[in-house]
Every structure is written in C-alpha cells, then in structure tokens.
Coordinates of C-alpha atoms in Angstrom, one line a residue:
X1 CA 8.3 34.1 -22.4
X2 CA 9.9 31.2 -21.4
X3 CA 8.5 29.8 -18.0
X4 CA 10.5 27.9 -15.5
X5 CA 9.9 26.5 -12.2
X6 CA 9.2 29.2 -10.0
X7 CA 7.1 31.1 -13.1
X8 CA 3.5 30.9 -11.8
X9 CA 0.2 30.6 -13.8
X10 CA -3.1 30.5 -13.8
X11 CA -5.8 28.1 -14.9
X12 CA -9.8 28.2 -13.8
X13 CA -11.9 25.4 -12.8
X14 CA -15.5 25.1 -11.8
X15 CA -16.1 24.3 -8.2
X16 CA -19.6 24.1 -6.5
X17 CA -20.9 25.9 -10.1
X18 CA -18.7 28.4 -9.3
X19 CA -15.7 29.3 -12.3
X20 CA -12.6 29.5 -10.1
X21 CA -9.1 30.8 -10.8
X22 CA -6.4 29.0 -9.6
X23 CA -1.9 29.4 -9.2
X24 CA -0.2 26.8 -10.8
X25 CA 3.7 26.2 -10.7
X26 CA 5.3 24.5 -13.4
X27 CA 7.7 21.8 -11.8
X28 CA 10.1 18.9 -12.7
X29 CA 9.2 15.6 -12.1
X30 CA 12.1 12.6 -12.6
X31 CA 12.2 12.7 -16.5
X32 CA 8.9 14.5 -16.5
X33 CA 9.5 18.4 -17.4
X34 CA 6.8 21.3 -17.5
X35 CA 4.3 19.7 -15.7
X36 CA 1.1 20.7 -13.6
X37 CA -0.2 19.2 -10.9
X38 CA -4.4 19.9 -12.0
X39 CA -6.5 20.3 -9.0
X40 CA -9.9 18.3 -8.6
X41 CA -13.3 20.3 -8.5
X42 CA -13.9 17.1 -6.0
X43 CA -11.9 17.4 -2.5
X44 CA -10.6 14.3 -0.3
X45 CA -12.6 15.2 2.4
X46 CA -15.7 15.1 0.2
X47 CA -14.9 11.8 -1.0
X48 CA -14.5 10.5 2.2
X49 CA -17.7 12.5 3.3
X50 CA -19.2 10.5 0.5
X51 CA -18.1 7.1 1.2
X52 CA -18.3 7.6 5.1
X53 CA -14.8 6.4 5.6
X54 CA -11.0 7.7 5.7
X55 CA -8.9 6.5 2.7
X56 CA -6.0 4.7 4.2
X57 CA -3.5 2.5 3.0
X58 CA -3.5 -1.1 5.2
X59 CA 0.2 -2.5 4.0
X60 CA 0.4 -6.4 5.1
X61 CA 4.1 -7.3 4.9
X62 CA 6.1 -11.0 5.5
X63 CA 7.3 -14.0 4.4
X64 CA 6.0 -15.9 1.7
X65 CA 3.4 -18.0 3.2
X66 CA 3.0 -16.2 6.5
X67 CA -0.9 -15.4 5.9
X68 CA -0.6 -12.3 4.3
X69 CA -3.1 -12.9 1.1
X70 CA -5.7 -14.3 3.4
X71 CA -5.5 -11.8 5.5
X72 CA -5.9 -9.4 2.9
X73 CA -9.0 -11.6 1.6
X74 CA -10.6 -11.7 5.1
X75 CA -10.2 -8.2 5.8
X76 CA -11.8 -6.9 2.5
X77 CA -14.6 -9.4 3.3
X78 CA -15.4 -7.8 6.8
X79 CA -14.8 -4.5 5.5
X80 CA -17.4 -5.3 2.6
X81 CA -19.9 -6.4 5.6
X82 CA -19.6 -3.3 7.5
X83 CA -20.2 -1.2 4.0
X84 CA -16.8 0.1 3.8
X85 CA -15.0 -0.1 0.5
X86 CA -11.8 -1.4 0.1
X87 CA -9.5 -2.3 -2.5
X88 CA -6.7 -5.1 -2.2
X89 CA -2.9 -4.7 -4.2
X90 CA -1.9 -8.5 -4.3
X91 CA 1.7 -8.5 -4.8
X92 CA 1.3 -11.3 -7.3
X93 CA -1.5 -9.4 -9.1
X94 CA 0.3 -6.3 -10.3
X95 CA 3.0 -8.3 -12.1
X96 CA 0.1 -9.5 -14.0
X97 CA 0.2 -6.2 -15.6
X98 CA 1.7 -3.0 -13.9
X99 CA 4.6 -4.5 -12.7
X100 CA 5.1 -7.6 -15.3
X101 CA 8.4 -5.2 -16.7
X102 CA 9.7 -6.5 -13.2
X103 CA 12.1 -9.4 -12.0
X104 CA 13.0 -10.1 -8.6
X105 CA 16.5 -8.4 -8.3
X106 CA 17.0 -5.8 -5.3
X107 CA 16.5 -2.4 -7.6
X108 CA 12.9 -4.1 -9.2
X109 CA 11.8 -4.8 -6.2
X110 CA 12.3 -1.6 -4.7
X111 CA 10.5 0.1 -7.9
X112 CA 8.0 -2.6 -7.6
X113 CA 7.2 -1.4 -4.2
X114 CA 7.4 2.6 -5.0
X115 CA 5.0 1.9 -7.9
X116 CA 3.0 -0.2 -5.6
X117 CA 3.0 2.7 -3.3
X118 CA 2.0 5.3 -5.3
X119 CA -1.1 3.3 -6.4
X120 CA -1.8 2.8 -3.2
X121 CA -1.7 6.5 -2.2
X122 CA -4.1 7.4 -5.1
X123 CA -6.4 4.5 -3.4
X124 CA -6.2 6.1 0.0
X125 CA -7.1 9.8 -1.8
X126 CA -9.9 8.6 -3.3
X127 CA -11.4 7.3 -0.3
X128 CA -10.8 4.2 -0.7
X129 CA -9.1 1.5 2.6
X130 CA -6.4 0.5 0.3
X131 CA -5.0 -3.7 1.3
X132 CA -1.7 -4.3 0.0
X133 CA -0.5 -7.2 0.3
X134 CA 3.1 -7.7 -0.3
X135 CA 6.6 -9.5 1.0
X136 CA 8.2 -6.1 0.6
X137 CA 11.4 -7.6 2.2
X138 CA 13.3 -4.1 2.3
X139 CA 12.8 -2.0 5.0
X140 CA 13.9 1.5 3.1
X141 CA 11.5 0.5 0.6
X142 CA 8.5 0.2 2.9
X143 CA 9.1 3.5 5.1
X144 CA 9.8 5.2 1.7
X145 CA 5.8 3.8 1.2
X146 CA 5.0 5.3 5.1
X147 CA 6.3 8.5 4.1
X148 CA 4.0 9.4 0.9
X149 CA 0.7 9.1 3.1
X150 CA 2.7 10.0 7.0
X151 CA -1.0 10.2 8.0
X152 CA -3.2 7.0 6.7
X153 CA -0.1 4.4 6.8
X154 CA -0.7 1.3 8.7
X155 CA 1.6 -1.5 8.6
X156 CA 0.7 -4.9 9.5
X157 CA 3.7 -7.2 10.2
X158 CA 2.5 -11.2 9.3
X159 CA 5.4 -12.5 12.0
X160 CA 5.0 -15.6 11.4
X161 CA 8.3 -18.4 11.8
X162 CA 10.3 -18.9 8.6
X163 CA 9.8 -23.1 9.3
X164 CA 6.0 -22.1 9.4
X165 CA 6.1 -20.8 6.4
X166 CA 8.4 -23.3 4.5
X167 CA 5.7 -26.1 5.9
X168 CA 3.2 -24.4 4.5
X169 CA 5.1 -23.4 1.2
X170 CA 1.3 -23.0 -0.4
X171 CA 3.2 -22.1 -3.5
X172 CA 6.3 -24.4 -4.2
X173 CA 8.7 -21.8 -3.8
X174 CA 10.4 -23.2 -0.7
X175 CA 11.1 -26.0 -1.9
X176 CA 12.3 -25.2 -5.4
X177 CA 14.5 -22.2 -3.2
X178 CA 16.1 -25.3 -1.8
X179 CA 16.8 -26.8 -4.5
X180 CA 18.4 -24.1 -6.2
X181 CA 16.0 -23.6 -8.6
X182 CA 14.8 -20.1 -7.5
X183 CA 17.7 -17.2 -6.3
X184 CA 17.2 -14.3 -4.2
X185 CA 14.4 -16.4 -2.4
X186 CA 13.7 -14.4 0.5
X187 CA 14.2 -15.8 3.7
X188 CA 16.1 -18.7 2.3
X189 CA 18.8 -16.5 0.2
X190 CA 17.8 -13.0 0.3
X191 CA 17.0 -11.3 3.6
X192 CA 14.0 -9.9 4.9
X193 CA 14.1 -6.8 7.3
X194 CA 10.9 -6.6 9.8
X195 CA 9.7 -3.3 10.9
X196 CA 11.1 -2.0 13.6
X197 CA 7.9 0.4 14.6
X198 CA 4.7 -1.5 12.8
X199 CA 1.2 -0.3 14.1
X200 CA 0.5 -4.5 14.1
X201 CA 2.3 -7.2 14.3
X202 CA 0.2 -10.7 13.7
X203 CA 2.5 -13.9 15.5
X204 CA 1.4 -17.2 16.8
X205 CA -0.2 -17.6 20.5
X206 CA 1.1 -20.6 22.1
X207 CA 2.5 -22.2 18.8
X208 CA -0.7 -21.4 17.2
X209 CA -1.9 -19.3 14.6
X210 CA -4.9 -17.2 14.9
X211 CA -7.6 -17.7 12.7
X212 CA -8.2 -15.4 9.5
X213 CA -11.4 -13.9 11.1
X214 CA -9.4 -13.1 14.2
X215 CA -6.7 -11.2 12.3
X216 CA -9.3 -9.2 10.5
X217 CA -11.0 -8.5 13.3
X218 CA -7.8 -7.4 15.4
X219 CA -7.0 -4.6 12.1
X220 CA -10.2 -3.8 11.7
X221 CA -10.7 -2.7 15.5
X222 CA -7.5 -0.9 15.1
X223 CA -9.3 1.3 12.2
X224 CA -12.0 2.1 14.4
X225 CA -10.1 3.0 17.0
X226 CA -8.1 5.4 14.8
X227 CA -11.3 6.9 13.0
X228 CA -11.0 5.3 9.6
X229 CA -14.3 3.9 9.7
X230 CA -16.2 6.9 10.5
X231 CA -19.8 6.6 11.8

C-alpha cells in the first residue's frame, strides 16, 4: 500500500513507563518526502519544569557596532547569576560552521537568518533563553523568525546612530565599506530595515549610551515581567 500524506500510522513510545500508541501523518517537507515528525517521551513543559524557566528566543538586532554582542555577553552573564540557562547564536559564530556555505548576498542572508531561526526555536523548546545576536538587516526575514515561536519571540532593537557605530567600527568594516573594499555593507550600501513593533528598543539617553549592565538589566526585567524566569 502506498501511503501518502493524508495516510495515517501508527508508532508506540514509552511515556512515564507506560508503552503508548501514537497517529503519525506522513508529510512533505521542502525536498524532504515521507517524513515523520517523532514525538518526545520528554514534553516542553517538563523541560521547562526542569530548568525552572520558559524557553524563549531573545533576538538582538542592528547595525554593526551598535552593542549587540555585548549585550548578548552581558545578558547571558546575568542570566548565568540568576541560575537561568541560556544559550547565545553569535551571528559571526555560525559562519564558523553552520552557516560558513553563506556569503553576504540578499538570498544568503535571508537563509542565514531562517537557519538561524530554526536553531533558535529548538533552543527555546528545549528550555533553553535562546540570545541571538545578529544584524539581520531584513525585516521579512526577522518576522518570518517571530512567526515560528508567535509566543516566546522577543526582539531587542540595538538603535543606536549609524555615525556611532562607524566611530566605533570595533571591527574595520566601516572603514574598508568606505573604501570600497567590502559591498553590500549594511548601513553604508545595503539597507537596514528596523522593526516597526519590537518588544525593546535600546538608544542613547542624552547622547549617551547606557552601560552593558543597564541593557541587561532593562531585558532581563522584561522576562520577568512576562514569566520567562519562573520562580
């Protein structure tokens, strides 16, 4: 018998020493055919139970140079303090590996972003306060993010000015952007589109910049205000 999408069957797992018999649907997946999603003997809520936190995803997005790594860095040491576990996606980190197939043109980035994503989403299902840290320039590409986890999404917007950022230029990229060295630079030759409904938005206070303990503390208030770090 040949079995299609809407064929069901069945498997069995053990749950709570207890031999279970579950429905299965066969389904298409992209380029993935006959697949199964397998169900875990281990729920979300049981991880979270466990860890005495809600998985979340805590996506950090701006310019290059705008703060966003060390806010990352701050906010996964505070967390760590308060004996939550987190996990940070470093936008330069996963083209280390997952992402090193990548470049910088409009349709990797968006796939570098939707892979980034989906990590993150296994993160936030495991428990885990997933940081990533990431430019993410495109708009599309970030809501397409908000709408795997509609729940646990927070977006922090680093809005920090674009001179800021280029007189910080911790990296060199500014200036070689300016030189012509580097194309699709964003912010200097390739746009960047800020959210237009963030849950945060991080930005100067009188021309100055608060400190990377302040940021942290501001996000991580926001996740106990909204039940993340359950007590």
């Amino acid at each position: 018998m040949k079995l299609s999408f809407s064929d069901p069957t069945h498997i069995s797992i053990w749950i709570r020493g207890e031999l279970k018999t579950r429905e299965v649907k066969m389904s298409t997946m992209g380029n993935s055919t006959n697949i199964f999603w397998q169900e875990s003997p281990v729920g979300k809520l049981e991880r979270q139970k466990l860890l005495n936190q809600k998985g979340c995803v805590v996506w950090i997005t701006g310019l290059s140079g705008s703060g966003k790594s060390t806010l990352a860095c701050s906010l996964s040491r505070e967390l760590h303090t308060r004996g939550k576990l987190s996990y940070i996606l470093d936008g330069d980190n996963v083209r280390h590996g997952l992402n090193k197939d990548l470049g910088f043109k409009a349709e990797d980035r968006t796939e570098n972003i939707r892979r980034v994503g989906e990590v993150a989403k296994l993160f936030a299902d495991a428990g885990l306060i997933c940081i990533a840290s990431l430019i993410s320039p495109y708009r599309k590409d970030r809501d397409a993010c908000r709408a795997m986890l509609p729940d646990a999404f927070i977006e922090v917007f680093m809005n920090m000015p674009l001179a800021l950022c280029e007189e910080r230029d911790p990296k060199g990229l500014y200036k070689l952007a300016r030189a012509g060295k580097i194309k699709g630079f964003t912010g200097i030759d390739d746009p960047y589109e800020p959210p237009l409904n963030c849950e945060i938005e991080l930005n100067q206070k009188d021309g100055v910049c608060p400190t990377p303990s302040a940021m942290a503390e501001e996000v991580v208030t926001y996740l106990e205000d909204k039940g993340y770090l359950q007590d």
